[in-house]
mmCIF file of C-alpha atoms in Angstrom:
data_model
loop_
_atom_site.group_PDB
_atom_site.id
_atom_site.type_symbol
_atom_site.label_atom_id
_atom_site.label_comp_id
_atom_site.label_asym_id
_atom_site.label_seq_id
_atom_site.Cartn_x
_atom_site.Cartn_y
_atom_site.Cartn_z
ATOM 1 C CA MET A 1 -0.260 -20.095 46.657
ATOM 2 C CA SER A 2 -3.740 -19.144 47.377
ATOM 3 C CA THR A 3 -6.643 -21.560 46.514
ATOM 4 C CA THR A 4 -7.956 -19.192 44.367
ATOM 5 C CA THR A 5 -4.617 -18.769 42.744
ATOM 6 C CA ALA A 6 -3.549 -23.318 42.049
ATOM 7 C CA HIS A 7 -7.230 -23.702 40.613
ATOM 8 C CA ALA A 8 -7.852 -20.977 37.568
ATOM 9 C CA PRO A 9 -5.884 -22.870 34.865
ATOM 10 C CA VAL A 10 -8.585 -25.690 35.356
ATOM 11 C CA HIS A 11 -11.535 -22.738 36.215
ATOM 12 C CA GLY A 12 -9.861 -20.990 33.385
ATOM 13 C CA ARG A 13 -10.175 -23.648 31.146
ATOM 14 C CA ARG A 14 -13.514 -24.638 31.828
ATOM 15 C CA LEU A 15 -14.754 -21.659 30.995
ATOM 16 C CA LEU A 16 -12.583 -20.671 27.726
ATOM 17 C CA THR A 17 -14.448 -24.237 26.400
ATOM 18 C CA GLY A 18 -17.813 -22.628 27.231
ATOM 19 C CA TYR A 19 -17.068 -18.949 25.418
ATOM 20 C CA PHE A 20 -15.477 -21.684 22.787
ATOM 21 C CA ALA A 21 -18.016 -23.825 22.289
ATOM 22 C CA ALA A 22 -20.749 -20.273 22.218
ATOM 23 C CA LEU A 23 -18.975 -18.546 19.740
ATOM 24 C CA GLY A 24 -19.241 -21.775 17.682
ATOM 25 C CA VAL A 25 -22.973 -21.717 17.919
ATOM 26 C CA VAL A 26 -23.135 -17.900 16.856
ATOM 27 C CA MET A 27 -21.106 -18.421 13.640
ATOM 28 C CA ALA A 28 -22.991 -21.399 12.518
ATOM 29 C CA VAL A 29 -26.751 -19.543 13.562
ATOM 30 C CA TRP A 30 -25.443 -16.512 11.232
ATOM 31 C CA GLY A 31 -24.166 -18.036 8.310
ATOM 32 C CA ALA A 32 -26.760 -21.532 8.232
ATOM 33 C CA ARG A 33 -29.370 -17.922 7.284
ATOM 34 C CA MET A 34 -27.743 -16.174 5.493
ATOM 35 C CA PRO A 35 -30.193 -16.686 3.232
ATOM 36 C CA ALA A 36 -33.135 -15.382 5.141
ATOM 37 C CA VAL A 37 -30.967 -11.956 6.186
ATOM 38 C CA GLN A 38 -30.193 -12.259 1.891
ATOM 39 C CA GLN A 39 -34.306 -12.165 1.717
ATOM 40 C CA ALA A 40 -34.921 -9.571 4.443
ATOM 41 C CA ALA A 41 -32.927 -7.040 2.860
ATOM 42 C CA ASP A 42 -32.798 -8.081 -0.797
ATOM 43 C CA LEU A 43 -29.742 -8.233 -1.711
ATOM 44 C CA SER A 44 -28.418 -9.479 -4.703
ATOM 45 C CA THR A 45 -25.320 -11.729 -4.482
ATOM 46 C CA ALA A 46 -23.596 -8.651 -5.023
ATOM 47 C CA GLY A 47 -25.236 -6.808 -1.843
ATOM 48 C CA LEU A 48 -24.393 -10.285 0.221
ATOM 49 C CA ALA A 49 -20.880 -9.881 -0.919
ATOM 50 C CA LEU A 50 -20.579 -5.741 0.406
ATOM 51 C CA VAL A 51 -21.992 -7.188 3.359
ATOM 52 C CA LEU A 52 -20.105 -10.454 4.073
ATOM 53 C CA LEU A 53 -16.602 -8.360 3.013
ATOM 54 C CA ALA A 54 -18.317 -5.462 5.831
ATOM 55 C CA ALA A 55 -17.770 -8.547 8.126
ATOM 56 C CA ALA A 56 -13.618 -9.491 7.456
ATOM 57 C CA VAL A 57 -12.930 -5.922 7.294
ATOM 58 C CA GLY A 58 -14.146 -6.005 10.483
ATOM 59 C CA MET A 59 -13.285 -8.739 12.183
ATOM 60 C CA VAL A 60 -9.910 -8.016 10.540
ATOM 61 C CA THR A 61 -10.110 -4.455 12.275
ATOM 62 C CA GLY A 62 -11.110 -6.545 15.785
ATOM 63 C CA LEU A 63 -8.259 -9.139 16.258
ATOM 64 C CA HIS A 64 -5.335 -5.396 14.992
ATOM 65 C CA VAL A 65 -7.097 -3.850 17.750
ATOM 66 C CA GLY A 66 -7.567 -7.156 20.124
ATOM 67 C CA GLY A 67 -3.821 -7.514 19.233
ATOM 68 C CA ARG A 68 -3.204 -4.407 21.459
ATOM 69 C CA LEU A 69 -5.279 -4.574 24.626
ATOM 70 C CA ALA A 70 -4.660 -8.323 25.136
ATOM 71 C CA ALA A 71 -2.720 -8.213 28.209
ATOM 72 C CA PRO A 72 -3.297 -10.613 30.593
ATOM 73 C CA ALA A 73 -5.313 -8.111 33.296
ATOM 74 C CA ARG A 74 -6.890 -7.137 30.027
ATOM 75 C CA GLU A 75 -8.527 -10.527 29.016
ATOM 76 C CA PRO A 76 -11.407 -10.628 31.507
ATOM 77 C CA LEU A 77 -12.457 -7.804 29.914
ATOM 78 C CA LEU A 78 -12.325 -7.913 26.890
ATOM 79 C CA LEU A 79 -13.645 -11.779 26.893
ATOM 80 C CA THR A 80 -16.716 -9.285 28.516
ATOM 81 C CA SER A 81 -17.600 -7.316 26.367
ATOM 82 C CA GLY A 82 -16.535 -8.743 22.976
ATOM 83 C CA ALA A 83 -19.274 -11.827 23.661
ATOM 84 C CA VAL A 84 -21.997 -8.988 24.850
ATOM 85 C CA GLY A 85 -21.216 -6.841 21.730
ATOM 86 C CA LEU A 86 -20.818 -9.476 19.442
ATOM 87 C CA ALA A 87 -24.400 -10.814 20.345
ATOM 88 C CA ALA A 88 -25.729 -7.473 20.116
ATOM 89 C CA ALA A 89 -24.428 -6.807 16.552
ATOM 90 C CA LEU A 90 -25.626 -10.627 15.750
ATOM 91 C CA ALA A 91 -29.289 -9.540 16.925
ATOM 92 C CA VAL A 92 -29.568 -5.958 15.505
ATOM 93 C CA ILE A 93 -28.395 -7.722 12.547
ATOM 94 C CA GLY A 94 -32.019 -9.772 13.114
ATOM 95 C CA VAL A 95 -34.185 -6.417 12.417
ATOM 96 C CA CYS A 96 -31.675 -5.260 9.398
ATOM 97 C CA ARG A 97 -33.986 -4.663 6.376
ATOM 98 C CA THR A 98 -30.694 -2.224 3.799
ATOM 99 C CA PRO A 99 -28.770 -3.230 2.598
ATOM 100 C CA LEU A 100 -26.323 -0.356 4.990
ATOM 101 C CA THR A 101 -27.878 -0.901 8.246
ATOM 102 C CA LEU A 102 -26.705 -4.558 7.270
ATOM 103 C CA ALA A 103 -23.476 -3.701 6.053
ATOM 104 C CA LEU A 104 -23.270 -1.153 9.408
ATOM 105 C CA GLY A 105 -24.571 -4.134 11.791
ATOM 106 C CA ALA A 106 -21.832 -6.783 9.842
ATOM 107 C CA PHE A 107 -19.580 -4.294 10.416
ATOM 108 C CA VAL A 108 -19.513 -4.836 14.178
ATOM 109 C CA PHE A 109 -19.849 -7.938 14.280
ATOM 110 C CA GLY A 110 -16.543 -8.511 12.313
ATOM 111 C CA ILE A 111 -15.302 -6.125 14.648
ATOM 112 C CA ALA A 112 -16.622 -8.284 17.873
ATOM 113 C CA HIS A 113 -14.959 -11.466 16.454
ATOM 114 C CA GLY A 114 -11.857 -10.386 16.100
ATOM 115 C CA VAL A 115 -11.568 -9.410 19.575
ATOM 116 C CA LEU A 116 -12.871 -11.927 20.918
ATOM 117 C CA ASP A 117 -10.850 -13.629 18.994
ATOM 118 C CA VAL A 118 -8.201 -12.587 20.026
ATOM 119 C CA ALA A 119 -8.862 -12.725 23.764
ATOM 120 C CA LEU A 120 -9.764 -17.003 22.766
ATOM 121 C CA ASN A 121 -6.675 -17.699 21.960
ATOM 122 C CA ALA A 122 -4.004 -15.586 23.361
ATOM 123 C CA ALA A 123 -5.947 -16.601 26.823
ATOM 124 C CA ALA A 124 -6.343 -20.344 26.264
ATOM 125 C CA VAL A 125 -2.226 -20.490 25.275
ATOM 126 C CA ARG A 126 -1.724 -19.424 28.784
ATOM 127 C CA CYS A 127 -4.018 -21.237 30.084
ATOM 128 C CA GLN A 128 -2.573 -23.639 28.367
ATOM 129 C CA ASP A 129 1.380 -22.821 28.942
ATOM 130 C CA ARG A 130 0.464 -22.900 32.902
ATOM 131 C CA LEU A 131 -1.289 -26.496 32.570
ATOM 132 C CA GLY A 132 1.691 -27.504 31.417
ATOM 133 C CA ARG A 133 -0.581 -29.826 29.156
ATOM 134 C CA PHE A 134 -1.507 -29.446 25.708
ATOM 135 C CA ILE A 135 -5.227 -28.288 25.980
ATOM 136 C CA MET A 136 -5.520 -25.919 22.661
ATOM 137 C CA ALA A 137 -6.383 -28.939 20.591
ATOM 138 C CA SER A 138 -9.591 -29.432 22.894
ATOM 139 C CA LEU A 139 -10.440 -26.153 23.512
ATOM 140 C CA HIS A 140 -10.809 -25.983 19.599
ATOM 141 C CA ALA A 141 -13.295 -28.614 19.232
ATOM 142 C CA SER A 142 -16.028 -27.134 21.352
ATOM 143 C CA TYR A 143 -16.222 -24.347 18.658
ATOM 144 C CA SER A 144 -16.057 -27.447 16.047
ATOM 145 C CA LEU A 145 -19.033 -28.966 18.233
ATOM 146 C CA GLY A 146 -20.408 -26.348 19.022
ATOM 147 C CA ALA A 147 -20.208 -24.747 15.342
ATOM 148 C CA LEU A 148 -22.291 -27.494 15.163
ATOM 149 C CA GLY A 149 -24.951 -27.788 17.441
ATOM 150 C CA GLY A 150 -25.129 -24.001 16.044
ATOM 151 C CA ALA A 151 -26.081 -25.435 12.280
ATOM 152 C CA ALA A 152 -28.668 -27.933 14.435
ATOM 153 C CA LEU A 153 -30.574 -24.914 15.951
ATOM 154 C CA ALA A 154 -30.480 -23.103 12.617
ATOM 155 C CA ALA A 155 -32.070 -26.509 10.703
ATOM 156 C CA VAL A 156 -34.925 -27.014 13.458
ATOM 157 C CA SER A 157 -36.045 -23.264 12.617
ATOM 158 C CA THR A 158 -36.389 -23.187 9.509
ATOM 159 C CA ASN A 159 -39.924 -22.389 10.250
ATOM 160 C CA ALA A 160 -39.106 -19.683 12.582
ATOM 161 C CA SER A 161 -37.631 -15.835 11.803
ATOM 162 C CA HIS A 162 -34.196 -16.135 11.623
ATOM 163 C CA SER A 163 -34.978 -12.533 13.599
ATOM 164 C CA TRP A 164 -36.572 -14.418 16.212
ATOM 165 C CA LEU A 165 -32.818 -16.950 16.035
ATOM 166 C CA PHE A 166 -31.187 -14.204 16.362
ATOM 167 C CA ALA A 167 -32.368 -12.620 18.488
ATOM 168 C CA ALA A 168 -32.587 -14.999 21.060
ATOM 169 C CA THR A 169 -28.954 -16.281 20.532
ATOM 170 C CA GLY A 170 -27.536 -12.729 21.340
ATOM 171 C CA VAL A 171 -30.104 -12.791 24.358
ATOM 172 C CA ALA A 172 -28.302 -16.182 25.586
ATOM 173 C CA LEU A 173 -25.107 -15.497 24.441
ATOM 174 C CA ALA A 174 -25.080 -11.910 26.943
ATOM 175 C CA LEU A 175 -26.474 -13.407 29.859
ATOM 176 C CA ALA A 176 -23.886 -16.210 29.767
ATOM 177 C CA ALA A 177 -21.258 -13.924 29.172
ATOM 178 C CA LEU A 178 -21.962 -11.783 32.543
ATOM 179 C CA ALA A 179 -22.561 -13.873 34.348
ATOM 180 C CA MET A 180 -19.804 -15.007 33.139
ATOM 181 C CA ALA A 181 -18.044 -11.981 34.108
ATOM 182 C CA PRO A 182 -17.175 -12.208 37.927
ATOM 183 C CA ALA A 183 -14.996 -16.137 37.675
ATOM 184 C CA SER A 184 -13.200 -14.854 34.154
ATOM 185 C CA ARG A 185 -11.520 -12.713 36.465
ATOM 186 C CA THR A 186 -8.854 -15.794 36.979
ATOM 187 C CA LEU A 187 -7.372 -15.584 34.095
ATOM 188 C CA SER A 188 -5.531 -12.456 34.413
ATOM 189 C CA MET A 189 -4.227 -15.034 37.803
ATOM 190 C CA LEU A 190 -2.746 -17.258 34.339
ATOM 191 C CA GLU A 191 0.975 -16.110 34.494
ATOM 192 C CA PRO A 192 3.453 -19.327 32.658
ATOM 193 C CA THR A 193 5.751 -21.071 34.840
ATOM 194 C CA THR A 194 7.293 -23.313 32.222
ATOM 195 C CA PRO A 195 11.155 -22.604 30.581
ATOM 196 C CA ALA A 196 9.625 -22.525 27.646
ATOM 197 C CA THR A 197 7.837 -19.567 28.494
ATOM 198 C CA SER A 198 10.810 -18.267 31.426
ATOM 199 C CA ARG A 199 13.451 -18.321 28.028
ATOM 200 C CA ARG A 200 10.937 -15.610 25.443
ATOM 201 C CA SER A 201 12.386 -13.173 23.975
ATOM 202 C CA PRO A 202 10.275 -9.789 25.143
ATOM 203 C CA ASP A 203 9.862 -6.622 22.897
ATOM 204 C CA PRO A 204 10.928 -3.298 23.701
ATOM 205 C CA LYS A 205 7.407 -2.694 24.873
ATOM 206 C CA GLY A 206 7.994 -5.519 27.516
ATOM 207 C CA SER A 207 5.569 -8.259 25.839
ATOM 208 C CA PRO A 208 6.932 -11.624 24.082
ATOM 209 C CA CYS A 209 7.956 -11.244 20.820
ATOM 210 C CA LEU A 210 9.098 -14.892 17.278
ATOM 211 C CA PRO A 211 10.744 -13.593 15.180
ATOM 212 C CA ARG A 212 9.530 -12.023 12.246
ATOM 213 C CA ALA A 213 10.197 -14.879 10.040
ATOM 214 C CA ARG A 214 9.339 -16.850 11.536
ATOM 215 C CA LEU A 215 6.085 -15.269 12.602
ATOM 216 C CA TRP A 216 5.401 -14.782 8.751
ATOM 217 C CA LEU A 217 5.255 -18.541 8.461
ATOM 218 C CA LEU A 218 3.107 -19.275 11.213
ATOM 219 C CA GLY A 219 0.965 -17.242 9.748
ATOM 220 C CA ALA A 220 0.834 -18.088 5.777
ATOM 221 C CA LEU A 221 0.516 -22.259 6.752
ATOM 222 C CA ALA A 222 -2.740 -20.927 8.650
ATOM 223 C CA ALA A 223 -3.914 -18.777 5.187
ATOM 224 C CA ALA A 224 -2.838 -22.077 4.040
ATOM 225 C CA CYS A 225 -4.606 -24.462 6.530
ATOM 226 C CA LEU A 226 -8.430 -21.899 7.001
ATOM 227 C CA LEU A 227 -7.896 -22.214 2.781
ATOM 228 C CA GLY A 228 -9.029 -25.934 2.623
ATOM 229 C CA GLU A 229 -11.752 -24.518 6.094
ATOM 230 C CA GLY A 230 -12.866 -22.683 3.040
ATOM 231 C CA ALA A 231 -13.460 -24.822 0.230
ATOM 232 C CA ALA A 232 -14.497 -27.158 2.163
ATOM 233 C CA ALA A 233 -17.480 -24.766 3.416
ATOM 234 C CA ASP A 234 -18.552 -23.539 -0.126
ATOM 235 C CA TRP A 235 -17.406 -25.853 -2.602
ATOM 236 C CA ALA A 236 -17.706 -29.068 -0.486
ATOM 237 C CA ALA A 237 -21.656 -28.960 -1.933
ATOM 238 C CA VAL A 238 -20.699 -28.332 -5.208
ATOM 239 C CA HIS A 239 -17.775 -30.633 -5.757
ATOM 240 C CA LEU A 240 -20.904 -33.553 -4.760
ATOM 241 C CA HIS A 241 -22.831 -32.099 -6.982
ATOM 242 C CA SER A 242 -21.409 -32.019 -9.339
ATOM 243 C CA LEU A 243 -20.172 -36.464 -8.872
ATOM 244 C CA ASP A 244 -24.637 -35.879 -9.708
ATOM 245 C CA ALA A 245 -25.090 -37.203 -5.757
ATOM 246 C CA SER A 246 -27.957 -36.139 -4.569
ATOM 247 C CA THR A 247 -29.306 -33.284 -2.523
ATOM 248 C CA ALA A 248 -28.878 -34.950 0.877
ATOM 249 C CA VAL A 249 -25.444 -36.704 -0.141
ATOM 250 C CA SER A 250 -24.773 -33.241 -1.345
ATOM 251 C CA ALA A 251 -25.257 -30.995 1.995
ATOM 252 C CA ALA A 252 -23.198 -33.669 3.762
ATOM 253 C CA ALA A 253 -19.679 -32.888 2.444
ATOM 254 C CA PHE A 254 -19.452 -30.231 5.109
ATOM 255 C CA ALA A 255 -21.322 -31.371 7.527
ATOM 256 C CA THR A 256 -18.519 -34.424 7.207
ATOM 257 C CA TYR A 257 -15.396 -32.177 6.565
ATOM 258 C CA SER A 258 -16.556 -30.580 10.623
ATOM 259 C CA GLY A 259 -17.057 -33.877 11.884
ATOM 260 C CA ALA A 260 -13.660 -35.140 10.692
ATOM 261 C CA MET A 261 -12.480 -32.555 12.685
ATOM 262 C CA ALA A 262 -14.195 -32.103 15.518
ATOM 263 C CA ALA A 263 -12.794 -36.115 16.482
ATOM 264 C CA GLY A 264 -9.263 -35.168 15.633
ATOM 265 C CA ARG A 265 -9.418 -32.329 17.410
ATOM 266 C CA LEU A 266 -10.672 -34.272 20.125
ATOM 267 C CA ALA A 267 -7.500 -36.394 19.906
ATOM 268 C CA GLY A 268 -5.421 -33.923 19.079
ATOM 269 C CA ASP A 269 -4.273 -33.035 22.286
ATOM 270 C CA ARG A 270 -3.044 -36.420 23.390
ATOM 271 C CA LEU A 271 -1.239 -37.171 19.871
ATOM 272 C CA THR A 272 0.522 -33.913 20.668
ATOM 273 C CA THR A 273 1.809 -34.834 24.077
ATOM 274 C CA ARG A 274 3.144 -38.720 22.698
ATOM 275 C CA PHE A 275 4.723 -37.695 19.431
ATOM 276 C CA GLY A 276 4.932 -33.757 19.084
ATOM 277 C CA ALA A 277 3.618 -30.906 17.476
ATOM 278 C CA PRO A 278 5.524 -30.918 14.389
ATOM 279 C CA MET A 279 5.360 -35.098 13.983
ATOM 280 C CA VAL A 280 0.929 -34.763 14.480
ATOM 281 C CA VAL A 281 0.458 -31.825 12.143
ATOM 282 C CA ARG A 282 2.681 -33.317 9.863
ATOM 283 C CA THR A 283 1.519 -36.438 9.254
ATOM 284 C CA GLY A 284 -1.514 -35.116 9.570
ATOM 285 C CA ALA A 285 -1.323 -32.566 5.963
ATOM 286 C CA VAL A 286 0.192 -35.416 4.345
ATOM 287 C CA LEU A 287 -3.695 -37.561 5.591
ATOM 288 C CA ALA A 288 -5.338 -34.170 4.027
ATOM 289 C CA ALA A 289 -3.479 -33.576 0.740
ATOM 290 C CA THR A 290 -3.626 -37.813 -0.106
ATOM 291 C CA GLY A 291 -7.340 -37.912 0.932
ATOM 292 C CA LEU A 292 -8.717 -35.199 -0.963
ATOM 293 C CA GLY A 293 -6.759 -35.150 -2.894
ATOM 294 C CA ALA A 294 -7.446 -38.356 -3.798
ATOM 295 C CA GLY A 295 -11.788 -37.768 -3.492
ATOM 296 C CA VAL A 296 -11.224 -35.178 -6.881
ATOM 297 C CA THR A 297 -9.138 -37.258 -8.570
ATOM 298 C CA LEU A 298 -10.669 -40.498 -8.423
ATOM 299 C CA ALA A 299 -13.934 -38.096 -9.117
ATOM 300 C CA THR A 300 -17.142 -41.049 -6.836
ATOM 301 C CA VAL A 301 -19.196 -39.647 -5.163
ATOM 302 C CA PRO A 302 -17.617 -41.994 -1.680
ATOM 303 C CA ALA A 303 -13.914 -41.141 -2.692
ATOM 304 C CA ALA A 304 -15.692 -37.314 -2.645
ATOM 305 C CA LEU A 305 -17.151 -37.365 0.567
ATOM 306 C CA ALA A 306 -13.644 -39.896 2.410
ATOM 307 C CA GLY A 307 -11.715 -37.385 0.472
ATOM 308 C CA TRP A 308 -13.087 -33.712 2.291
ATOM 309 C CA ALA A 309 -13.131 -36.034 5.696
ATOM 310 C CA ALA A 310 -9.808 -36.905 4.874
ATOM 311 C CA LEU A 311 -8.763 -33.443 4.519
ATOM 312 C CA GLY A 312 -10.816 -32.410 8.058
ATOM 313 C CA LEU A 313 -9.407 -34.498 10.104
ATOM 314 C CA GLY A 314 -6.002 -34.010 8.667
ATOM 315 C CA LEU A 315 -5.956 -30.351 9.530
ATOM 316 C CA SER A 316 -8.321 -30.626 12.730
ATOM 317 C CA VAL A 317 -4.582 -30.432 14.938
ATOM 318 C CA THR A 318 -3.139 -27.580 12.833
ATOM 319 C CA ILE A 319 -4.551 -24.204 13.768
ATOM 320 C CA PRO A 320 -4.223 -25.067 17.241
ATOM 321 C CA SER A 321 -0.334 -25.935 17.200
ATOM 322 C CA LEU A 322 -0.079 -22.522 15.304
ATOM 323 C CA ILE A 323 -1.589 -20.441 17.363
ATOM 324 C CA THR A 324 0.446 -22.582 20.640
ATOM 325 C CA ALA A 325 3.227 -21.600 18.740
ATOM 326 C CA ALA A 326 1.979 -17.311 18.057
ATOM 327 C CA GLY A 327 0.714 -17.753 20.902
ATOM 328 C CA HIS A 328 5.019 -17.784 22.785
ATOM 329 C CA GLY A 329 4.831 -14.704 21.209
ATOM 330 C CA GLY A 330 2.043 -12.641 23.004
ATOM 331 C CA PRO A 331 -1.796 -11.743 22.200
ATOM 332 C CA ARG A 332 -0.102 -8.882 18.495
ATOM 333 C CA ALA A 333 1.657 -12.649 17.376
ATOM 334 C CA VAL A 334 -1.778 -13.798 17.773
ATOM 335 C CA ALA A 335 -3.811 -11.432 16.285
ATOM 336 C CA THR A 336 -1.311 -11.320 13.340
ATOM 337 C CA VAL A 337 -1.238 -15.557 12.673
ATOM 338 C CA SER A 338 -5.070 -14.777 12.345
ATOM 339 C CA VAL A 339 -4.868 -11.748 10.279
ATOM 340 C CA THR A 340 -2.809 -13.947 7.643
ATOM 341 C CA GLY A 341 -5.101 -16.955 8.435
ATOM 342 C CA TYR A 342 -8.099 -15.711 7.840
ATOM 343 C CA ALA A 343 -7.173 -13.956 4.537
ATOM 344 C CA GLY A 344 -6.808 -17.289 3.526
ATOM 345 C CA LEU A 345 -10.565 -17.948 4.231
ATOM 346 C CA LEU A 346 -12.084 -15.121 2.779
ATOM 347 C CA ALA A 347 -9.800 -15.671 0.096
ATOM 348 C CA GLY A 348 -10.325 -19.551 -0.406
ATOM 349 C CA PRO A 349 -13.673 -20.079 -1.840
ATOM 350 C CA ALA A 350 -12.739 -16.764 -3.876
ATOM 351 C CA LEU A 351 -9.745 -18.783 -5.661
ATOM 352 C CA ILE A 352 -10.841 -21.697 -6.048
ATOM 353 C CA GLY A 353 -14.411 -20.391 -8.582
ATOM 354 C CA ALA A 354 -11.273 -18.777 -10.851
ATOM 355 C CA LEU A 355 -9.393 -21.339 -11.352
ATOM 356 C CA ALA A 356 -12.594 -23.655 -11.497
ATOM 357 C CA THR A 357 -13.112 -20.841 -14.235
ATOM 358 C CA ILE A 358 -10.100 -21.345 -16.734
ATOM 359 C CA THR A 359 -9.376 -24.678 -15.748
ATOM 360 C CA SER A 360 -12.191 -27.339 -14.693
ATOM 361 C CA LEU A 361 -13.907 -27.702 -10.512
ATOM 362 C CA THR A 362 -11.681 -30.819 -10.255
ATOM 363 C CA THR A 363 -7.751 -28.998 -10.975
ATOM 364 C CA ALA A 364 -9.598 -26.400 -8.326
ATOM 365 C CA LEU A 365 -9.955 -28.341 -5.507
ATOM 366 C CA MET A 366 -6.398 -29.855 -6.597
ATOM 367 C CA LEU A 367 -5.396 -26.563 -4.669
ATOM 368 C CA PRO A 368 -5.717 -27.263 -1.289
ATOM 369 C CA ALA A 369 -4.977 -30.547 -0.930
ATOM 370 C CA LEU A 370 -1.699 -28.924 -2.387
ATOM 371 C CA LEU A 371 -1.505 -26.733 0.721
ATOM 372 C CA ALA A 372 -1.634 -29.491 3.144
ATOM 373 C CA ALA A 373 1.020 -30.434 1.383
ATOM 374 C CA VAL A 374 3.308 -27.678 1.112
ATOM 375 C CA VAL A 375 2.029 -27.698 5.800
ATOM 376 C CA ALA A 376 3.274 -30.836 5.655
ATOM 377 C CA VAL A 377 6.856 -29.679 4.227
ATOM 378 C CA LEU A 378 7.143 -26.183 6.896
ATOM 379 C CA SER A 379 5.427 -27.292 9.460
ATOM 380 C CA ARG A 380 8.628 -28.692 11.290
ATOM 381 C CA LYS A 381 10.443 -25.326 10.433
ATOM 382 C CA ALA A 382 7.613 -23.739 12.265
ATOM 383 C CA LEU A 383 6.456 -25.554 15.352
ATOM 384 C CA GLU A 384 10.083 -25.741 16.799
ATOM 385 C CA ASN A 385 10.269 -25.659 20.454
ATOM 386 C CA PRO A 386 6.139 -26.015 20.567
ATOM 387 C CA THR A 387 6.245 -26.936 24.897
ATOM 388 C CA PRO A 388 3.142 -25.389 25.982
#
């Protein structure tokens, strides 16, 4: 084994950490300055919804394309092209001033995001397999920390044009991706060596596969978890506001959730190594269900903040563990679980809104807690044999 090959997993982990963090920065900048995008193009609420739908459709497309193309030999190219495409689309969106151009830019942005997402997670699973220890949670923690950094960047640059911010962020990402392109070739040297890997059954095209029932179970659990993330992003502040919290405290609700999730992911690999993925995910899901349930039921500001923090901490390791399990089926399995999971992320906020209209916000916000309880019950079956 050459020195380059021997050090490939270590270099690969560092590279992937940077990519995950950069993706978090971009997505936070994009989301935080969405009101400015809407105002610049004079979009109605319905018009903005169509732009976001275009981004979602593009992402689903990108996930499917990335799943088909993400063979180990192509991963370096997919990472570089996905990052550069994402950067270019963000910069273009910054100068779009009509609904049509915004929708087209958002569609391309979504495609690049989907391709990059699959390539990152597929490479992360192989890097984890090659190292022989869990690293997926810490990689996803870098995304969470990057998102916090991106949100802070957007906050301190509120007086600057969003066009300038999008362009500067895009140029920085593109230059970094191009500079790291030679180093990304080490990812093609990551060949799993664990017994779990050697036991995978190939499909007719030579790619590893998972039983269809287990694959869809992983996807359903991912959707349940990401529905909670969507609920936190879109409804946590509304929930606090409904309890007569100040604007600042209401705005801090999602930051509390995100900070707790980042903390959980930083500790997640050590916990998973010691106790196993099924135990850690099940315990976390119980914490998420009981914590959010109590926070919603008690209907006080401190309880609500603690409840959203419990949801973030409890679900922090779930998605990394589900992606690890799916990754044993190859890039297409990662793409399938990702597509199903993002369906929950996209549909969750609207579903909660509909339930709140029919019943009440308190009742509607019990849905993420209920789904966390479902994750607690079914996670053992979904995550059996999760050895990296």
